Amino acid sequence: MAQAGFLGTAATWSADVTLFLEIGMGMGLLAGTLLARAKCYRAHAVCQSMIVLLNVGLIAMAMIPSFRHQIIPKLPRKITKPYYAFATAHAALGGIAELGGLYILLSAGTKWLPEKIRITRYKFWMRSVLILWWFVLSLGIATYVHWYVPRP
Ligand code: HEM
């Protein structure tokens, strides 16, 4: 049986850790944005890159397995039920946000991408991914609440 969580909800320990880490990473991205504002570009790059890469691990280890077991077998039949709708919207937009983060990281931090497809409008991309990321985080929190917080 999965270990019980530490937040006093019906969630497992792993779901509570995911929630905790994801909120921390969302705040970390905001702190990283302030670093860019303060013109500390090196620290900004390190901060945002670490978060984007750490999130790949969390998605692969916690969220994709859960999505495969809990959601995929019930799609598309149950997509109108909030339990599945929240998680599916969250997973689809979360995939886009993570890929957007990786795209910025590869464009700004490496020479691996052909020049033609590298980003030139950095500010636009960074702001858009940050907004999308926070939207996805809210959907993740909504999923957690819907799945694990008992209603009176
Ligand atoms: C920027 C990207 C993402 C962020 C910030 C994020 C954030 C979160 C948060 C805060 C939770 C609540 C904690 C929990 O219930 O475990 C969660 C849960 C979940 N996420 Fe994500 N997520 C992202 C990407 C994804 C992707 C790409 C998938 C696709 C498979 C996904 C699928 C799920 C599922 C199925 C849950 C429920 C997990 C469970 O409790 O068993 N997420 N996410």
Coordinates of N, CA, C and O and ligand atoms in Angstrom, one line a residue:
M1 N 0.8 -1.2 0.0 CA 0.0 0.0 0.0 C 0.9 1.3 0.0 O 1.9 1.3 0.7
A2 N 0.4 2.3 -0.7 CA 1.2 3.5 -0.8 C 1.3 4.2 0.6 O 0.3 4.2 1.3
Q3 N 2.4 4.9 0.9 CA 2.6 5.6 2.2 C 1.7 6.8 2.2 O 1.5 7.5 1.3
A4 N 1.0 7.0 3.4 CA 0.1 8.1 3.5 C 0.9 9.5 3.5 O 2.1 9.5 3.8
G5 N 0.2 10.5 3.0 CA 0.8 11.8 2.9 C 1.0 12.5 4.2 O 0.6 12.0 5.3
F6 N 1.6 13.7 4.2 CA 1.8 14.5 5.4 C 1.0 15.7 5.5 O 1.1 16.5 6.5
L7 N 0.0 15.9 4.6 CA -0.7 17.2 4.6 C -2.1 17.0 5.2 O -3.0 17.9 5.2
G8 N -2.4 15.7 5.6 CA -3.7 15.5 6.3 C -4.8 15.3 5.3 O -6.0 15.4 5.7
T9 N -4.5 15.1 4.0 CA -5.6 14.8 3.0 C -5.6 13.3 2.7 O -4.8 12.6 3.3
A10 N -6.3 12.9 1.7 CA -6.3 11.5 1.3 C -5.2 11.2 0.4 O -5.1 10.1 -0.2
A11 N -4.3 12.2 0.1 CA -3.2 11.9 -0.9 C -2.1 11.0 -0.3 O -1.9 10.9 0.9
T12 N -1.4 10.4 -1.3 CA -0.2 9.6 -0.9 C 1.0 10.6 -0.5 O 0.9 11.7 -0.9
W13 N 2.0 10.0 0.1 CA 3.2 10.7 0.4 C 3.8 11.3 -0.9 O 4.2 12.5 -0.9
S14 N 3.8 10.5 -2.0 CA 4.4 11.0 -3.2 C 3.6 12.2 -3.8 O 4.2 13.1 -4.3
A15 N 2.3 12.2 -3.7 CA 1.5 13.3 -4.2 C 1.7 14.5 -3.4 O 1.8 15.6 -4.0
D16 N 1.9 14.4 -2.1 CA 2.2 15.5 -1.2 C 3.5 16.1 -1.6 O 3.7 17.4 -1.6
V17 N 4.5 15.3 -1.8 CA 5.9 15.7 -2.1 C 5.8 16.5 -3.5 O 6.4 17.6 -3.6
T18 N 5.1 15.9 -4.4 CA 5.0 16.5 -5.7 C 4.4 17.9 -5.6 O 4.9 18.9 -6.2
L19 N 3.3 18.0 -4.8 CA 2.6 19.3 -4.6 C 3.6 20.3 -4.0 O 3.7 21.4 -4.5
F20 N 4.2 19.9 -3.0 CA 5.2 20.7 -2.3 C 6.3 21.2 -3.2 O 6.6 22.4 -3.3
L21 N 6.9 20.3 -4.0 CA 8.0 20.6 -4.9 C 7.5 21.5 -6.0 O 8.2 22.5 -6.4
E22 N 6.3 21.2 -6.6 CA 5.8 22.1 -7.7 C 5.6 23.5 -7.3 O 5.8 24.4 -8.0
I23 N 5.0 23.7 -6.1 CA 4.7 25.0 -5.6 C 6.1 25.7 -5.4 O 6.3 26.9 -5.8
G24 N 7.1 25.0 -4.8 CA 8.4 25.6 -4.6 C 9.0 26.0 -6.0 O 9.6 27.1 -6.1
M25 N 8.8 25.1 -7.0 CA 9.4 25.5 -8.3 C 8.8 26.7 -8.9 O 9.4 27.5 -9.6
G26 N 7.4 26.7 -8.8 CA 6.7 27.9 -9.3 C 7.2 29.2 -8.7 O 7.5 30.2 -9.4
M27 N 7.4 29.1 -7.4 CA 8.0 30.3 -6.7 C 9.4 30.6 -7.1 O 9.8 31.7 -7.3
G28 N 10.2 29.5 -7.3 CA 11.5 29.6 -7.8 C 11.6 30.3 -9.1 O 12.5 31.1 -9.4
L29 N 10.7 30.0 -10.0 CA 10.7 30.7 -11.3 C 10.4 32.2 -11.2 O 11.0 33.0 -11.9
L30 N 9.6 32.5 -10.2 CA 9.3 33.9 -10.0 C 10.6 34.6 -9.4 O 10.9 35.7 -9.8
A31 N 11.2 33.9 -8.5 CA 12.5 34.5 -7.9 C 13.5 34.6 -9.1 O 14.2 35.6 -9.1
G32 N 13.6 33.6 -10.0 CA 14.5 33.7 -11.1 C 14.2 34.9 -12.0 O 15.1 35.5 -12.6
T33 N 12.9 35.2 -12.2 CA 12.5 36.4 -13.0 C 13.1 37.7 -12.3 O 13.5 38.5 -13.0
L34 N 13.0 37.7 -11.0 CA 13.5 38.9 -10.3 C 15.0 39.0 -10.5 O 15.5 40.1 -10.7
L35 N 15.7 37.9 -10.6 CA 17.1 37.9 -10.8 C 17.4 38.6 -12.2 O 18.4 39.3 -12.4
A36 N 16.6 38.2 -13.2 CA 16.8 38.8 -14.5 C 16.5 40.3 -14.5 O 17.3 41.1 -15.1
R37 N 15.5 40.7 -13.8 CA 15.2 42.1 -13.6 C 16.3 42.9 -13.0 O 16.6 44.0 -13.3
A38 N 17.0 42.2 -12.0 CA 18.2 42.8 -11.3 C 19.4 42.7 -12.2 O 20.5 43.0 -11.7
K39 N 19.3 42.2 -13.4 CA 20.4 42.1 -14.4 C 21.4 41.0 -14.0 O 22.6 41.1 -14.4
C40 N 21.0 40.1 -13.1 CA 21.9 39.0 -12.7 C 21.6 37.8 -13.7 O 20.9 36.9 -13.3
Y41 N 22.0 38.0 -14.9 CA 21.6 37.0 -16.0 C 22.1 35.6 -15.8 O 21.5 34.6 -16.1
R42 N 23.4 35.5 -15.3 CA 23.9 34.2 -15.1 C 23.1 33.4 -14.0 O 22.7 32.3 -14.2
A43 N 22.9 34.1 -12.9 CA 22.1 33.4 -11.8 C 20.7 33.1 -12.3 O 20.1 32.0 -12.0
H44 N 20.1 34.0 -13.1 CA 18.8 33.8 -13.7 C 18.8 32.5 -14.5 O 17.9 31.6 -14.3
A45 N 19.8 32.4 -15.4 CA 19.9 31.2 -16.3 C 20.0 29.9 -15.5 O 19.3 28.9 -15.7
V46 N 20.9 29.9 -14.4 CA 21.1 28.7 -13.6 C 19.8 28.3 -12.9 O 19.4 27.2 -12.9
C47 N 19.2 29.3 -12.3 CA 17.9 29.1 -11.5 C 16.8 28.5 -12.4 O 16.3 27.4 -12.1
Q48 N 16.5 29.2 -13.6 CA 15.4 28.7 -14.4 C 15.7 27.3 -15.0 O 14.9 26.5 -15.1
S49 N 17.0 27.1 -15.4 CA 17.4 25.8 -16.0 C 17.2 24.7 -15.1 O 16.7 23.6 -15.4
M50 N 17.7 24.9 -13.8 CA 17.6 23.8 -12.8 C 16.1 23.5 -12.6 O 15.8 22.3 -12.5
I51 N 15.2 24.5 -12.5 CA 13.8 24.2 -12.3 C 13.2 23.4 -13.5 O 12.5 22.4 -13.3
V52 N 13.5 23.9 -14.7 CA 12.9 23.2 -15.9 C 13.4 21.7 -15.9 O 12.6 20.8 -16.2
L53 N 14.7 21.5 -15.6 CA 15.2 20.1 -15.6 C 14.7 19.2 -14.5 O 14.4 18.1 -14.7
L54 N 14.6 19.8 -13.3 CA 14.1 19.1 -12.2 C 12.6 18.7 -12.5 O 12.2 17.6 -12.1
N55 N 11.9 19.5 -13.1 CA 10.5 19.2 -13.4 C 10.4 18.1 -14.4 O 9.4 17.3 -14.4
V56 N 11.4 17.9 -15.3 CA 11.3 16.8 -16.2 C 11.3 15.5 -15.4 O 10.5 14.6 -15.7
G57 N 12.2 15.4 -14.4 CA 12.2 14.3 -13.5 C 10.9 14.0 -12.8 O 10.5 12.9 -12.7
L58 N 10.4 15.1 -12.3 CA 9.1 14.9 -11.5 C 8.0 14.5 -12.4 O 7.2 13.6 -12.0
I59 N 7.9 15.0 -13.6 CA 6.8 14.6 -14.5 C 7.0 13.1 -14.9 O 6.1 12.4 -14.8
A60 N 8.3 12.8 -15.2 CA 8.5 11.4 -15.6 C 8.3 10.4 -14.4 O 7.7 9.3 -14.6
M61 N 8.7 10.8 -13.2 CA 8.6 9.8 -12.1 C 7.3 9.8 -11.4 O 6.8 8.7 -11.0
A62 N 6.6 10.9 -11.3 CA 5.3 10.9 -10.6 C 4.1 11.1 -11.4 O 3.1 10.4 -11.2
M63 N 4.2 12.1 -12.4 CA 2.9 12.4 -13.0 C 2.5 11.6 -14.2 O 1.4 11.2 -14.4
I64 N 3.5 11.2 -15.0 CA 3.2 10.3 -16.2 C 2.7 9.0 -15.7 O 1.6 8.5 -16.2
P65 N 3.3 8.3 -14.7 CA 2.8 7.0 -14.3 C 1.4 7.2 -13.7 O 0.5 6.3 -14.0
S66 N 1.1 8.2 -13.0 CA -0.2 8.4 -12.4 C -1.2 8.6 -13.6 O -2.3 8.1 -13.6
F67 N -0.9 9.5 -14.5 CA -1.8 9.7 -15.7 C -2.1 8.5 -16.5 O -3.2 8.2 -16.9
R68 N -1.0 7.6 -16.6 CA -1.2 6.4 -17.4 C -2.2 5.4 -16.7 O -3.0 4.8 -17.3
H69 N -2.1 5.4 -15.3 CA -2.9 4.4 -14.6 C -4.3 4.9 -14.3 O -5.3 4.2 -14.4
Q70 N -4.4 6.2 -13.9 CA -5.7 6.7 -13.4 C -6.5 7.3 -14.5 O -7.8 7.3 -14.4
I71 N -5.9 7.9 -15.5 CA -6.7 8.7 -16.5 C -6.8 8.0 -17.9 O -7.9 7.8 -18.4
I72 N -5.7 7.6 -18.5 CA -5.8 7.1 -19.8 C -6.8 6.0 -20.0 O -7.6 6.0 -21.0
P73 N -6.8 5.0 -19.1 CA -7.8 3.9 -19.4 C -9.3 4.4 -19.4 O -10.1 3.7 -20.0
K74 N -9.6 5.6 -18.9 CA -11.0 6.0 -18.8 C -11.3 7.1 -19.9 O -12.4 7.6 -20.0
L75 N -10.3 7.4 -20.8 CA -10.5 8.4 -21.8 C -10.9 7.6 -23.1 O -10.4 6.5 -23.4
P76 N -11.7 8.3 -24.0 CA -12.4 9.6 -23.8 C -13.7 9.5 -23.0 O -14.3 10.5 -22.8
R77 N -14.1 8.3 -22.6 CA -15.5 8.1 -22.1 C -15.8 9.1 -20.9 O -16.9 9.6 -20.9
K78 N -14.9 9.3 -20.0 CA -15.2 10.0 -18.8 C -14.6 11.5 -18.8 O -14.5 12.1 -17.7
I79 N -14.3 12.0 -20.0 CA -13.6 13.3 -20.0 C -14.5 14.4 -19.5 O -13.9 15.4 -19.0
T80 N -15.8 14.2 -19.5 CA -16.7 15.3 -19.0 C -16.7 15.3 -17.4 O -17.2 16.3 -16.8
K81 N -16.2 14.3 -16.8 CA -16.2 14.3 -15.3 C -15.0 15.1 -14.8 O -13.9 15.0 -15.3
P82 N -15.3 16.0 -13.8 CA -14.2 16.9 -13.3 C -12.9 16.2 -13.0 O -11.8 16.7 -13.2
Y83 N -13.0 15.0 -12.4 CA -11.9 14.2 -11.9 C -10.9 14.0 -13.1 O -9.7 14.2 -13.0
Y84 N -11.5 13.7 -14.3 CA -10.6 13.4 -15.4 C -10.3 14.7 -16.2 O -9.3 14.8 -16.8
A85 N -11.3 15.6 -16.3 CA -11.2 16.8 -17.1 C -10.0 17.7 -16.5 O -9.2 18.1 -17.3
F86 N -10.0 17.9 -15.2 CA -8.9 18.7 -14.6 C -7.6 18.1 -14.9 O -6.6 18.8 -15.4
A87 N -7.4 16.8 -14.7 CA -6.1 16.2 -14.9 C -5.7 16.2 -16.3 O -4.5 16.3 -16.6
T88 N -6.7 16.0 -17.3 CA -6.3 15.9 -18.7 C -5.9 17.3 -19.2 O -4.9 17.4 -19.9
A89 N -6.7 18.3 -18.8 CA -6.3 19.7 -19.2 C -4.9 20.0 -18.6 O -4.0 20.6 -19.3
H90 N -4.7 19.7 -17.4 CA -3.5 19.9 -16.7 C -2.3 19.2 -17.4 O -1.3 19.8 -17.7
A91 N -2.5 18.0 -17.8 CA -1.4 17.2 -18.4 C -1.1 17.7 -19.8 O 0.1 17.9 -20.1
A92 N -2.1 18.1 -20.5 CA -1.9 18.6 -21.9 C -1.1 19.9 -21.9 O -0.1 20.1 -22.5
L93 N -1.6 20.9 -21.0 CA -1.0 22.2 -21.0 C 0.4 22.1 -20.3 O 1.3 22.8 -20.6
G94 N 0.5 21.1 -19.3 CA 1.7 20.9 -18.6 C 2.8 20.4 -19.5 O 4.0 20.9 -19.5
G95 N 2.4 19.6 -20.5 CA 3.4 19.1 -21.5 C 3.9 20.3 -22.3 O 5.1 20.4 -22.6
I96 N 3.0 21.1 -22.7 CA 3.3 22.3 -23.6 C 4.3 23.2 -22.8 O 5.3 23.7 -23.3
A97 N 3.9 23.5 -21.5 CA 4.7 24.4 -20.7 C 6.2 23.8 -20.5 O 7.2 24.6 -20.6
E98 N 6.2 22.5 -20.2 CA 7.6 21.9 -20.0 C 8.4 22.0 -21.3 O 9.6 22.3 -21.3
L99 N 7.7 21.6 -22.4 CA 8.5 21.7 -23.7 C 8.9 23.1 -24.0 O 10.0 23.4 -24.5
G100 N 8.0 24.1 -23.7 CA 8.4 25.5 -23.9 C 9.6 25.9 -23.1 O 10.5 26.5 -23.6
G101 N 9.6 25.4 -21.8 CA 10.8 25.7 -20.9 C 12.1 25.1 -21.5 O 13.1 25.7 -21.5
L102 N 12.0 23.8 -22.0 CA 13.1 23.2 -22.6 C 13.6 23.9 -23.9 O 14.8 24.0 -24.1
Y103 N 12.6 24.3 -24.6 CA 13.0 25.1 -25.9 C 13.8 26.3 -25.6 O 14.8 26.6 -26.2
I104 N 13.3 27.1 -24.6 CA 14.0 28.3 -24.2 C 15.4 27.9 -23.7 O 16.4 28.6 -24.1
L105 N 15.5 26.9 -22.9 CA 16.8 26.5 -22.3 C 17.8 26.1 -23.4 O 18.9 26.5 -23.4
L106 N 17.3 25.3 -24.4 CA 18.2 24.9 -25.5 C 18.6 26.1 -26.4 O 19.7 26.2 -26.8
S107 N 17.6 27.0 -26.6 CA 17.9 28.1 -27.5 C 18.9 29.1 -26.8 O 19.8 29.6 -27.5
A108 N 18.7 29.4 -25.5 CA 19.5 30.4 -24.8 C 20.8 29.8 -24.3 O 21.8 30.5 -24.3
G109 N 20.8 28.6 -23.9 CA 21.9 28.0 -23.2 C 22.8 27.1 -24.0 O 23.9 26.8 -23.5
T110 N 22.4 26.7 -25.2 CA 23.3 25.8 -26.0 C 23.3 26.2 -27.4 O 22.5 27.1 -27.8
K111 N 24.2 25.5 -28.2 CA 24.2 25.8 -29.6 C 23.7 24.5 -30.4 O 24.0 24.3 -31.5
W112 N 22.9 23.7 -29.6 CA 22.5 22.4 -30.2 C 21.4 22.6 -31.3 O 21.3 21.8 -32.2
L113 N 20.6 23.6 -31.1 CA 19.5 23.8 -32.1 C 20.0 24.5 -33.3 O 20.8 25.4 -33.2
P114 N 19.6 24.2 -34.6 CA 20.0 24.9 -35.7 C 19.5 26.4 -35.6 O 18.5 26.7 -35.0
E115 N 20.4 27.3 -36.1 CA 20.1 28.7 -35.8 C 18.7 29.2 -36.2 O 18.1 30.0 -35.6
K116 N 18.2 28.6 -37.3 CA 16.9 29.0 -37.9 C 15.8 28.8 -36.9 O 14.8 29.6 -36.9
I117 N 15.9 27.8 -36.0 CA 14.8 27.5 -35.1 C 15.0 28.0 -33.7 O 14.3 27.7 -32.8
R118 N 16.1 28.8 -33.5 CA 16.4 29.3 -32.2 C 15.5 30.5 -31.9 O 15.2 31.3 -32.8
I119 N 15.2 30.7 -30.6 CA 14.3 31.8 -30.3 C 15.1 33.1 -30.4 O 16.3 33.2 -30.1
T120 N 14.4 34.2 -30.9 CA 15.0 35.5 -31.0 C 14.3 36.4 -30.0 O 14.9 37.3 -29.4
R121 N 13.0 36.2 -29.8 CA 12.2 37.1 -28.9 C 12.2 36.4 -27.5 O 11.1 35.9 -27.1
Y122 N 13.3 36.5 -26.8 CA 13.4 35.8 -25.6 C 12.4 36.3 -24.5 O 11.8 35.5 -23.9
K123 N 12.2 37.6 -24.4 CA 11.3 38.1 -23.4 C 9.9 37.6 -23.6 O 9.3 37.2 -22.6
F124 N 9.5 37.6 -24.8 CA 8.1 37.2 -25.2 C 8.0 35.7 -24.7 O 7.0 35.3 -24.1
W125 N 8.9 34.9 -25.1 CA 8.8 33.4 -24.8 C 8.9 33.2 -23.3 O 8.2 32.4 -22.8
M126 N 9.8 33.9 -22.7 CA 10.0 33.6 -21.2 C 8.8 34.0 -20.5 O 8.3 33.3 -19.6
R127 N 8.2 35.2 -20.8 CA 7.0 35.6 -20.1 C 5.8 34.7 -20.4 O 5.1 34.3 -19.5
S128 N 5.7 34.2 -21.7 CA 4.5 33.4 -22.0 C 4.6 32.0 -21.3 O 3.6 31.6 -20.7
V129 N 5.9 31.5 -21.2 CA 6.0 30.2 -20.6 C 5.8 30.3 -19.1 O 5.1 29.5 -18.4
L130 N 6.2 31.4 -18.5 CA 6.0 31.7 -17.1 C 4.5 31.7 -16.7 O 4.0 31.1 -15.8
I131 N 3.8 32.5 -17.6 CA 2.3 32.6 -17.3 C 1.6 31.2 -17.5 O 0.8 30.8 -16.7
L132 N 2.0 30.5 -18.6 CA 1.4 29.2 -18.8 C 1.8 28.3 -17.7 O 0.9 27.5 -17.2
W133 N 3.0 28.3 -17.2 CA 3.5 27.4 -16.1 C 2.6 27.6 -14.9 O 2.2 26.7 -14.2
W134 N 2.4 28.9 -14.5 CA 1.6 29.2 -13.3 C 0.1 28.8 -13.5 O -0.5 28.3 -12.6
F135 N -0.4 28.8 -14.8 CA -1.7 28.4 -15.0 C -1.8 26.8 -14.8 O -2.7 26.3 -14.2
V136 N -0.8 26.1 -15.3 CA -0.7 24.7 -15.2 C -0.6 24.3 -13.7 O -1.2 23.4 -13.2
L137 N 0.2 25.1 -13.0 CA 0.4 24.8 -11.5 C -1.0 25.0 -10.8 O -1.3 24.1 -10.0
S138 N -1.7 26.0 -11.2 CA -3.1 26.1 -10.6 C -4.0 24.9 -10.9 O -4.7 24.5 -10.1
L139 N -3.9 24.5 -12.2 CA -4.7 23.3 -12.6 C -4.2 22.0 -11.8 O -5.0 21.2 -11.4
G140 N -2.9 22.0 -11.5 CA -2.3 20.9 -10.7 C -2.9 20.9 -9.3 O -3.3 19.9 -8.7
I141 N -2.9 22.1 -8.8 CA -3.4 22.3 -7.4 C -4.9 21.9 -7.4 O -5.4 21.2 -6.5
A142 N -5.6 22.4 -8.4 CA -7.1 22.0 -8.5 C -7.3 20.5 -8.6 O -8.2 20.0 -8.0
T143 N -6.4 19.9 -9.4 CA -6.5 18.4 -9.5 C -6.3 17.8 -8.1 O -7.0 16.9 -7.7
Y144 N -5.2 18.2 -7.4 CA -4.9 17.7 -6.1 C -6.2 17.9 -5.2 O -6.6 16.9 -4.5
V145 N -6.7 19.1 -5.2 CA -7.9 19.4 -4.3 C -9.0 18.5 -4.6 O -9.7 17.8 -3.8
H146 N -9.3 18.3 -5.9 CA -10.4 17.5 -6.4 C -10.2 16.1 -6.0 O -11.2 15.4 -5.7
W147 N -9.0 15.6 -6.2 CA -8.8 14.2 -6.0 C -8.7 13.8 -4.5 O -9.1 12.7 -4.1
Y148 N -8.1 14.7 -3.7 CA -7.7 14.3 -2.3 C -8.3 15.0 -1.2 O -8.2 14.5 0.0
V149 N -8.9 16.2 -1.4 CA -9.4 16.9 -0.2 C -10.9 16.6 -0.1 O -11.7 16.8 -1.0
P150 N -11.2 15.9 1.1 CA -12.6 15.5 1.3 C -13.5 16.8 1.3 O -13.2 17.8 1.9
R151 N -14.7 16.6 0.7 CA -15.7 17.7 0.7 C -16.6 17.5 1.9 O -17.0 16.4 2.2
P152 N -17.0 18.6 2.5 CA -17.9 18.5 3.7 C -19.3 17.9 3.2 O -19.7 18.2 2.2
Ligands
HEM1 C1 4.8 22.7 -15.9 C2 4.5 21.5 -15.8 C3 3.7 20.9 -14.6 C4 3.4 21.4 -13.4 C5 3.9 22.8 -12.8 C6 2.6 20.4 -12.7 C7 2.1 20.6 -11.4 C8 1.4 19.6 -10.7 C9 0.9 19.7 -9.3 C10 1.2 20.9 -8.3 C11 0.2 18.6 -9.0 C12 -0.5 18.3 -7.7 C13 0.3 17.2 -6.9 C14 -0.2 15.8 -7.1 O1 -1.4 15.6 -7.1 O2 0.6 14.9 -7.2 C15 0.2 17.8 -10.2 C16 -0.5 16.6 -10.3 C17 -0.6 15.8 -11.5 N1 0.0 16.1 -12.7 FE1 1.2 17.7 -13.1 N2 2.4 19.4 -13.5 C18 3.0 19.6 -14.7 C19 3.1 18.8 -15.8 C20 2.3 17.6 -16.0 C21 2.4 16.7 -17.1 C22 3.2 17.0 -18.4 C23 1.6 15.7 -16.9 C24 1.3 14.6 -17.9 C25 1.3 13.4 -17.7 C26 1.0 15.9 -15.5 C27 0.1 15.0 -14.9 C28 -0.3 15.1 -13.6 C29 -1.2 14.1 -12.9 C30 -1.8 12.9 -13.5 C31 -1.3 14.6 -11.6 C32 -2.1 13.8 -10.4 C33 -1.0 13.0 -9.7 C34 -1.4 12.2 -8.5 O3 -1.8 12.8 -7.5 O4 -1.4 11.0 -8.6 N3 1.5 17.0 -15.0 N4 0.9 18.4 -11.2

